[in-house]
Coordinates of C-alpha atoms in Angstrom, one line a residue:
X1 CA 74.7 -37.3 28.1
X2 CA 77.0 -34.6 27.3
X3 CA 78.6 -35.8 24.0
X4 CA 82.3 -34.6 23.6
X5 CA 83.5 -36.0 20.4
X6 CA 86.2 -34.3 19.2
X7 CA 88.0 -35.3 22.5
X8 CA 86.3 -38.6 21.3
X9 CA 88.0 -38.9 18.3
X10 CA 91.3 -37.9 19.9
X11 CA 91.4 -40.6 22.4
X12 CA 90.3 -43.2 19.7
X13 CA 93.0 -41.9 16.9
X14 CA 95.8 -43.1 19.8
X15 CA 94.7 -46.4 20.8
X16 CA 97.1 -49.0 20.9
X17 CA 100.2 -47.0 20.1
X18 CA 101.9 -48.3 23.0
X19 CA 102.0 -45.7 25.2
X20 CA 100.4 -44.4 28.4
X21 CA 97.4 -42.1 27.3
X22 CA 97.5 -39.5 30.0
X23 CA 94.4 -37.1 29.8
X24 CA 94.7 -33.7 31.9
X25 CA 93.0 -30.6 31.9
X26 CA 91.4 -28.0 35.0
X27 CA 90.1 -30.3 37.9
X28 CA 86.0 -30.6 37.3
X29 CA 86.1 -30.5 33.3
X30 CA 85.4 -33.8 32.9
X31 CA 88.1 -36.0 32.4
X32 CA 86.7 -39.1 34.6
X33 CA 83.4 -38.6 32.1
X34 CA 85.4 -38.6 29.4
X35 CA 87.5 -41.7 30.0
X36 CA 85.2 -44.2 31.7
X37 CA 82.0 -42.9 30.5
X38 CA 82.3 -41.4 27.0
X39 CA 85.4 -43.6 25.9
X40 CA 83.7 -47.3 27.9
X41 CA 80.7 -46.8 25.6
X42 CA 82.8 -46.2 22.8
X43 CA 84.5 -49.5 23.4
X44 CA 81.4 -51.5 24.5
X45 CA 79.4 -50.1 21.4
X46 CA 82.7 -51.1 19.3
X47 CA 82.2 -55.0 20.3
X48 CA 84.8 -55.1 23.2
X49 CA 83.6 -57.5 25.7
X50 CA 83.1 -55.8 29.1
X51 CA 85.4 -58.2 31.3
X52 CA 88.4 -56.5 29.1
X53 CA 87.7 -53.1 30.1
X54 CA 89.8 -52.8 33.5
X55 CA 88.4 -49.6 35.3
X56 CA 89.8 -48.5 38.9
X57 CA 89.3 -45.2 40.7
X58 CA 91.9 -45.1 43.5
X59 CA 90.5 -41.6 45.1
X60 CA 87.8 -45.1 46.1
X61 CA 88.5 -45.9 49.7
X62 CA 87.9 -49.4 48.1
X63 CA 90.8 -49.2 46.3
X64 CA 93.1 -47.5 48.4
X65 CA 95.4 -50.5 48.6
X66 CA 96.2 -49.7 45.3
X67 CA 98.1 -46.4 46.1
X68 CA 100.8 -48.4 46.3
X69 CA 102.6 -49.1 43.1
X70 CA 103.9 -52.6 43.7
X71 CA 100.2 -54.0 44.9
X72 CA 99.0 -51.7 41.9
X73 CA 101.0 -54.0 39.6
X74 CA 100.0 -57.2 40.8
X75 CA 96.1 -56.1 41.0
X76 CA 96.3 -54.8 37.3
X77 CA 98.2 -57.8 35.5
X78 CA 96.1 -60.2 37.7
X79 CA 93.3 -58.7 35.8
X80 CA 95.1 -60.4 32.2
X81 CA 93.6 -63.6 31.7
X82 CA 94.6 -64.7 28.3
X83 CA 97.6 -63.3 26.6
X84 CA 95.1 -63.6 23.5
X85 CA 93.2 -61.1 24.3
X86 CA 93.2 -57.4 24.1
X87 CA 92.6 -55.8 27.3
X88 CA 91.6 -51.9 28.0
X89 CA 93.0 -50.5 31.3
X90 CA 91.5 -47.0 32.8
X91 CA 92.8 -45.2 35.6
X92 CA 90.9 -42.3 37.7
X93 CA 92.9 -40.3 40.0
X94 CA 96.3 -41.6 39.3
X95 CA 98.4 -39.3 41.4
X96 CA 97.3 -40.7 44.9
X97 CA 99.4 -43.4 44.0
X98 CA 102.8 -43.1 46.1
X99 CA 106.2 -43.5 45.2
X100 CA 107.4 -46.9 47.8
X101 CA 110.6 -48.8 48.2
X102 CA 111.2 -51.2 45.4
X103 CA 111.1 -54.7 47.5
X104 CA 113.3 -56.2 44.5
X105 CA 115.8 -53.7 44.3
X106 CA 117.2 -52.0 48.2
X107 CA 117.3 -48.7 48.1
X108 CA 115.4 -48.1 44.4
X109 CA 112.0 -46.4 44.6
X110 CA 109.3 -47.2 42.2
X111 CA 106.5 -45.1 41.1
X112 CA 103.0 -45.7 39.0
X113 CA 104.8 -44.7 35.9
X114 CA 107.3 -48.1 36.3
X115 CA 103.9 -50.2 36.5
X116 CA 102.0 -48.6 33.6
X117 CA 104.7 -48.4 31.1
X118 CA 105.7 -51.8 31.9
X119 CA 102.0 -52.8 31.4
X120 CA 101.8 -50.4 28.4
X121 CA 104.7 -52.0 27.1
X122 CA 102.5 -55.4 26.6
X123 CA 100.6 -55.7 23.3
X124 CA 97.5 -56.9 24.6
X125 CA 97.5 -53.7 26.9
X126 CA 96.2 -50.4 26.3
X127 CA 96.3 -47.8 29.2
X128 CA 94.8 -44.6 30.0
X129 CA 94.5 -42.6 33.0
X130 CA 93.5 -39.6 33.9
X131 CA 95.3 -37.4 36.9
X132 CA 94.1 -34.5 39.7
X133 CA 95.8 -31.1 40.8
X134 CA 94.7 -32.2 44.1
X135 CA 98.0 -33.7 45.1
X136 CA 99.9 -34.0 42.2
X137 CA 99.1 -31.3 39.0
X138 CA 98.5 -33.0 35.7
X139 CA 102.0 -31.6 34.6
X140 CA 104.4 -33.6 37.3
X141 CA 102.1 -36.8 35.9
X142 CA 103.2 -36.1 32.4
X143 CA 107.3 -35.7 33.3
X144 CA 106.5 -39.1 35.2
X145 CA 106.7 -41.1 32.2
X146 CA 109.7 -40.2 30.7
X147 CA 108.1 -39.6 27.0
X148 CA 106.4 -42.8 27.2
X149 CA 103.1 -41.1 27.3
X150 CA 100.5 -39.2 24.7
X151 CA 98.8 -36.3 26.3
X152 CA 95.4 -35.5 25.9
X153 CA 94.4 -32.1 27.4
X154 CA 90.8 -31.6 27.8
X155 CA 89.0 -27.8 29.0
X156 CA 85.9 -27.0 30.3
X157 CA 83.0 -27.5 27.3
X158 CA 83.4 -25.5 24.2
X159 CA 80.2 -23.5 23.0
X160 CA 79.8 -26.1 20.4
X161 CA 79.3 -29.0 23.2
X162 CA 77.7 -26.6 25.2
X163 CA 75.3 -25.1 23.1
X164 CA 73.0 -28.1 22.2
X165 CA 72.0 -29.4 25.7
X166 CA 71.3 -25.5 26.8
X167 CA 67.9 -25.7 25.7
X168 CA 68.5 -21.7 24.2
X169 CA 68.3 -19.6 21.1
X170 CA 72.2 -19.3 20.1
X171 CA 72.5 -16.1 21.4
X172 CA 70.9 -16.0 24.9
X173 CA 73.1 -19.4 25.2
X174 CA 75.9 -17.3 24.0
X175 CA 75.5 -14.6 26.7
X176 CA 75.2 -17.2 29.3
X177 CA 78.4 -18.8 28.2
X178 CA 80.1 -15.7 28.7
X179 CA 79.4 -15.2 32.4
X180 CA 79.3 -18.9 33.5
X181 CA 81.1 -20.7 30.9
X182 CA 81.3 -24.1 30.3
X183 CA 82.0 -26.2 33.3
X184 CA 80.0 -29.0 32.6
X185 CA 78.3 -29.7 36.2
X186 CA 76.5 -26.1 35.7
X187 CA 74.7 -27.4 32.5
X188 CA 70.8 -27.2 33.4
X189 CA 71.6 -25.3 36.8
X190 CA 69.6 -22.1 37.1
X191 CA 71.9 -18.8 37.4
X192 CA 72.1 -19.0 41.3
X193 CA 72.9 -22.3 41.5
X194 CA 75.6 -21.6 38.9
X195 CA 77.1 -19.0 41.1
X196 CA 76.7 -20.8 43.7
X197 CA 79.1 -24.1 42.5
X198 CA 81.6 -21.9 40.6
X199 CA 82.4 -19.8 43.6
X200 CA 82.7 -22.7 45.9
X201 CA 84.4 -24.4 43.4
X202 CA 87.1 -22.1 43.0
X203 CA 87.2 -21.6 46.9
X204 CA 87.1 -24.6 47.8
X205 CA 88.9 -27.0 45.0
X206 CA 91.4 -25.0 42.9
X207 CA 92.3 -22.3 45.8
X208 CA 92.7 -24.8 48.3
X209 CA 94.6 -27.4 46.5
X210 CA 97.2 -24.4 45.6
X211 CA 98.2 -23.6 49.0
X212 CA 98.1 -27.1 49.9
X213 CA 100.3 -28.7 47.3
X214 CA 103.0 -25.7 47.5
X215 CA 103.0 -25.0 51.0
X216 CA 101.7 -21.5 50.5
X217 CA 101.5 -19.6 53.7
X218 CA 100.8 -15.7 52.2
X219 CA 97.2 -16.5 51.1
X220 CA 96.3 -13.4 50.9
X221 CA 99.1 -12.9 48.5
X222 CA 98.7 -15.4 46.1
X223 CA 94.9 -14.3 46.1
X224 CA 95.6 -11.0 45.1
X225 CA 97.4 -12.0 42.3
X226 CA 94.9 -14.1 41.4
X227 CA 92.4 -10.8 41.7
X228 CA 94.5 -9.0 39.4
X229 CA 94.9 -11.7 37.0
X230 CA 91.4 -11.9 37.1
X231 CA 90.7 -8.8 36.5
X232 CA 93.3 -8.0 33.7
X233 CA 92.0 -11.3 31.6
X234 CA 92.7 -10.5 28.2
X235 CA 94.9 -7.3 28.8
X236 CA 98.2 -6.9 28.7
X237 CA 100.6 -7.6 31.8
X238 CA 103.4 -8.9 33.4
X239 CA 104.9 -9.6 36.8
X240 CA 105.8 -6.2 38.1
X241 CA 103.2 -4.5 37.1
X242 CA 101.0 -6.8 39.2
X243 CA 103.4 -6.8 42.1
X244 CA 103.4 -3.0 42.3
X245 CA 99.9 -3.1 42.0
X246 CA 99.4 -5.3 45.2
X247 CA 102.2 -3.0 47.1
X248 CA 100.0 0.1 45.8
X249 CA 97.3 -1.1 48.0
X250 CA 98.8 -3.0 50.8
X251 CA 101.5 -1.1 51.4
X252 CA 104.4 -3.6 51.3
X253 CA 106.8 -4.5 49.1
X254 CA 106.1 -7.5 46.9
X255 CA 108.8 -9.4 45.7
X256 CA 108.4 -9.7 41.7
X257 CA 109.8 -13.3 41.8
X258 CA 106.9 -14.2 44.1
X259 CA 104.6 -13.0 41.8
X260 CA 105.8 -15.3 39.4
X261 CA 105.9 -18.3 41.1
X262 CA 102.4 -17.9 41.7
X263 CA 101.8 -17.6 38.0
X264 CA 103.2 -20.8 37.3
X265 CA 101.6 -22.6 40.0
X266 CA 98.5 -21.5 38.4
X267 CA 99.4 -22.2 34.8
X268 CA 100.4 -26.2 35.8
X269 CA 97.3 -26.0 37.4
X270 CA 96.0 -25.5 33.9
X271 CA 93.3 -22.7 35.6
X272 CA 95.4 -20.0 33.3
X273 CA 97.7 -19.4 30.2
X274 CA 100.5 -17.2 29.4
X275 CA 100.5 -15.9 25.8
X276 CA 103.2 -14.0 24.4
X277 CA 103.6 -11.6 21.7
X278 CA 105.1 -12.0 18.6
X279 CA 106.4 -9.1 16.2
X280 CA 105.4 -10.2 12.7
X281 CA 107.6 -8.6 10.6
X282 CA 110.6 -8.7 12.9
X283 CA 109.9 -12.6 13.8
X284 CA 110.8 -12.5 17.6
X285 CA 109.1 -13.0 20.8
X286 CA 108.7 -10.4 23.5
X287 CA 109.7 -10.8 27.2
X288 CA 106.9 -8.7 28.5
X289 CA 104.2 -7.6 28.6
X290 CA 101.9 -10.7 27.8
X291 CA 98.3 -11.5 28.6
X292 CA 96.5 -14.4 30.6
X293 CA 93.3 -15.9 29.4
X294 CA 91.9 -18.4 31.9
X295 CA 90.5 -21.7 31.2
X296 CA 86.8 -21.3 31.5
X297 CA 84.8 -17.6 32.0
X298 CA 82.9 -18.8 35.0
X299 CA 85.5 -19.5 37.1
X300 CA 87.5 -16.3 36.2
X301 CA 84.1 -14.3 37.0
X302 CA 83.5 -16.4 40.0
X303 CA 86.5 -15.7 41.4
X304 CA 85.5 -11.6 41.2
X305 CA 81.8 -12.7 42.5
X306 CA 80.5 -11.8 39.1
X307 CA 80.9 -7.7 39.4
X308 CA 83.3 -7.7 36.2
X309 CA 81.9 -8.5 32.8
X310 CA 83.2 -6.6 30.1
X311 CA 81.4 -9.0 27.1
X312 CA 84.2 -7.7 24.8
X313 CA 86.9 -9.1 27.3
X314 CA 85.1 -12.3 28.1
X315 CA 84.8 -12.8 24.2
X316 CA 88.4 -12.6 23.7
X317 CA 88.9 -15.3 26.4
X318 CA 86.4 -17.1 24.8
X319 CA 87.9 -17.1 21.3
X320 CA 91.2 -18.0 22.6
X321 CA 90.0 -21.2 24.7
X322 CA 88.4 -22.0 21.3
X323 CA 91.7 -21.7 19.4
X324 CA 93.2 -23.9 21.6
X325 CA 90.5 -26.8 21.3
X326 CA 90.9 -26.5 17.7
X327 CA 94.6 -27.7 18.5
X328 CA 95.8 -24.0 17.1
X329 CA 99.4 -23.1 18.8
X330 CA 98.2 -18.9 19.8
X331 CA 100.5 -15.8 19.9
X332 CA 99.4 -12.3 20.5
X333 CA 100.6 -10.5 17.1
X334 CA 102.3 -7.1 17.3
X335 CA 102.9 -4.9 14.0
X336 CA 104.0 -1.5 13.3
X337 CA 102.4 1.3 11.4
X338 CA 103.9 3.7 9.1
X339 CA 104.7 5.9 12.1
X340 CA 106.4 2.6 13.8
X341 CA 103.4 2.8 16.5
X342 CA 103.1 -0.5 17.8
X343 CA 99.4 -1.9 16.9
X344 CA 98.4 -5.3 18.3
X345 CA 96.4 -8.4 16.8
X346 CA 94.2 -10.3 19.3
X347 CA 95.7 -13.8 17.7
X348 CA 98.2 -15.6 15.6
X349 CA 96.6 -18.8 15.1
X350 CA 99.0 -21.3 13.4
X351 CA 98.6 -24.9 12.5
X352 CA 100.2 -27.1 9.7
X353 CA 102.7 -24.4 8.6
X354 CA 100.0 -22.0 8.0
X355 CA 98.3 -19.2 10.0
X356 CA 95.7 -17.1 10.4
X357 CA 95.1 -13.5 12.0
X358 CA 92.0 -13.1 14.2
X359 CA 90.7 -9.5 16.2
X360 CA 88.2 -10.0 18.4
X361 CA 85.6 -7.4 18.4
X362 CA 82.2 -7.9 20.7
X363 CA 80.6 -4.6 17.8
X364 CA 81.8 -2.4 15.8
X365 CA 79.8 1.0 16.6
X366 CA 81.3 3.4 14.6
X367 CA 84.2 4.6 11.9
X368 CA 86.7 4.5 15.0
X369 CA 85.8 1.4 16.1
X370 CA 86.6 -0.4 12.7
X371 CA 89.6 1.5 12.3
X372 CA 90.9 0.5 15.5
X373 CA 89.8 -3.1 15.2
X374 CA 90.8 -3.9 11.6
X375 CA 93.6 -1.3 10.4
X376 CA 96.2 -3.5 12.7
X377 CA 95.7 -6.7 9.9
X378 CA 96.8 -4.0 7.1
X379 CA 100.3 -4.1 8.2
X380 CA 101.6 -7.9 8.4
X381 CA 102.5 -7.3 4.8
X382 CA 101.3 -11.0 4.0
X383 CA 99.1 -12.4 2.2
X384 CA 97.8 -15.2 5.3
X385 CA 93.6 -15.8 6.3
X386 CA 92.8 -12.4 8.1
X387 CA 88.8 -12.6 10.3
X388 CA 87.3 -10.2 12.3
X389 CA 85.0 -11.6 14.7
X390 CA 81.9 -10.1 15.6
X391 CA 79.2 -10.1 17.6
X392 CA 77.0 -7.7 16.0
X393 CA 76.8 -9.3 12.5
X394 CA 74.0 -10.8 11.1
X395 CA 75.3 -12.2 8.0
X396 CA 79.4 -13.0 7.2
X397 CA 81.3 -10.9 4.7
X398 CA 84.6 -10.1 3.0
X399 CA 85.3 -6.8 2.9
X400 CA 87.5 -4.9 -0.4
X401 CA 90.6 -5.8 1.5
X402 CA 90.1 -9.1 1.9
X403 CA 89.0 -9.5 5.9
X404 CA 86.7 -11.8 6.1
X405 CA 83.8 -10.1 8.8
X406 CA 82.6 -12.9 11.0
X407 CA 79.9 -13.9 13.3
X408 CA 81.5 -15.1 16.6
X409 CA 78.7 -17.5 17.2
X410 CA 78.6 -19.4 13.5
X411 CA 82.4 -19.6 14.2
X412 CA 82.3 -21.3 17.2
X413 CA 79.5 -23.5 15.8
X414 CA 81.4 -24.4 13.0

């Protein structure tokens, strides 16, 4: 058993608060093992008797009854026995349940999100579910419930859950991690079989579900941009420079706002994120360019059939995806030099009022290389946490000004 317990320890610190626990995240990371795997043991192990612990899956063709929010109702709250006692409710797949007529009220609708925060609402009730992009992406679920809900967003495994049921030295696991990432139905498949599942997966689940639920009919469009997206991970873009791009090649005229309704279909599908850049000393945001990290390496290298693996790139994604398991809020940083050249800083990571400045670095080779890596931190004129992470270190240091030299590996560990 894959043990995930930071995500743990996040579902158990918002038990009975009250509201709807909604846990989201890329379809395939593992939210239905989280929830009615990891979290049931948790419960069972805790002394809660199992006839408390209400599971349903409605993507069951057993349970498809229970698509509908009024018998939905009824079937959960027939399930409370004793008003005494404390009952667990969790929900797989709650988007295939439709939106009917309210038989009460003519001409009202009601929706899964009337029946669980009315359930929720109970103090003997604690609910969780978990919800698909298949039909309905994780983000419409969350607007469902009005603010009556706690999020829980889940990714792919981190290396540190990853890294102890490899069965590999840190950094051959390391190096796999980069090129098939952490998608937890690839742990103990050989590198073909990995392939294998993470191109059909993207094909077959994620594409698929796209044009589906959005009524896409320029595939080849929308897979273009995903392409390029792809293939600029961790470089800076924006909108029309991936439209002209496309036109370059196909010869047409790509509308920019097309572009970026694709973008955001992807980013509620969780499979990417947007992160902007931020001016240090000037304290503003820019409009454009930004960059795009996706949610888990293998399925951005699937999606280019494994033929683009810059390790430095891949790192940076890496890094990020890490920040934001840590709970870090992520900005790309942007200072100026004395000649007011713009120099960047892979991440502003901030949390608790504080923050800390992180460059990426896969090795530093030479004189140039550190200078280009490390010179950017000289200029925030701060006094905040600076690292350099490395992939060529053997042994962490602090250097005379103060950057503290790290190995990527022992930080993602940590």
């Amino acid at each position: 058993m894959i043990e995930r317990k930071e995500l743990l320890d996040r579902i158990v610190s918002k038990m009975w608060d009250g509201q709807v626990k909604v846990i989201t995240g890329v379809r395939r990371c593992g939210k239905s093992y989280l929830l009615r795997t990891i979290f049931k043991e948790y419960l069972l192990a805790s002394g809660t008797k199992p006839s408390s612990i209400i599971e349903l899956a409605l993507d069951s063709d057993e349970n498809s009854q229970y698509r509908n929010p009024v018998l939905l109702g009824k079937y959960l709250r027939s399930k409370i026995k004793n008003d005494k006692n404390k009952y667990y409710f969790l929900i797989d797949e709650i988007q295939l349940a439709k939106e009917v007529d309210n038989p009460d009220c003519p001409g009202d609708k009601i929706g899964f999100s009337d029946v669980l925060i009315g359930l929720s609402s109970r103090k003997n009730c604690d609910v969780y579910v978990t919800g698909s992009n298949s039909k309905m992406l994780s983000n419409d679920i969350i607007t469902q419930f009005r603010g009556k809900n706690d999020q829980i967003h889940i990714g792919p495994l981190s290396f540190s859950e990853y890294f102890p049921v490899s069965s590999q030295s840190e950094e051959k696991a390391f190096n796999e991690y980069l090129l098939y990432g952490g998608m937890p139905a690839t742990v103990g498949m050989n590198a073909q079989n990995k392939e294998e599942y993470l191109i059909n997966l993207f094909n077959e689940t994620y594409l698929k579900d796209l044009v589906e639920r959005h009524k896409i009919e320029r595939i080849d469009l929308l897979e273009n941009v995903l392409n390029i997206i792809c293939a600029t991970t961790s470089n800076l873009t924006n909108p029309t420079n991936i439209a002209n791009s496309i036109s370059s090649v196909t010869n047409e005229r790509v509308c920019i706002n097309t572009v970026t309704k694709f973008i955001g279909f992807l980013e509620n599908a969780f499979l990417i994120s947007e992160v902007k850049r931020y001016d240090v000393r000037g304290k503003h945001y820019f409009d454009y360019p930004n960059k795009y990290y996706f949610a888990d390496n293998g399925l951005r290298n699937a999606r280019l059939n494994f033929r683009q693996n810059d390790k430095g790139y891949l790192m940076e994604n890496t890094v990020y995806n890490e920040l934001i398991f840590r709970k870090y809020s992520v900005d790309i940083g942007v200072v100026y030099d004395n000649n007011r050249k713009q120099r960047e800083i892979d991440f502003i990571a901030g949390k608790d009022g504080s923050k800390t400045y992180i460059q990426s670095a896969y090795q530093i080779e030479s004189e140039k290389d550190e200078e280009r890596e490390l010179r950017p931190l000289e200029f925030t004129n701060d006094f905040f946490t600076k690292i350099c992470l490395r992939n060529d270190l053997l042994k962490s240091y602090t250097d005379e000004k103060g950057v503290q030299n790290k190995s990527v590996i022992d930080f993602l560990l940590s």
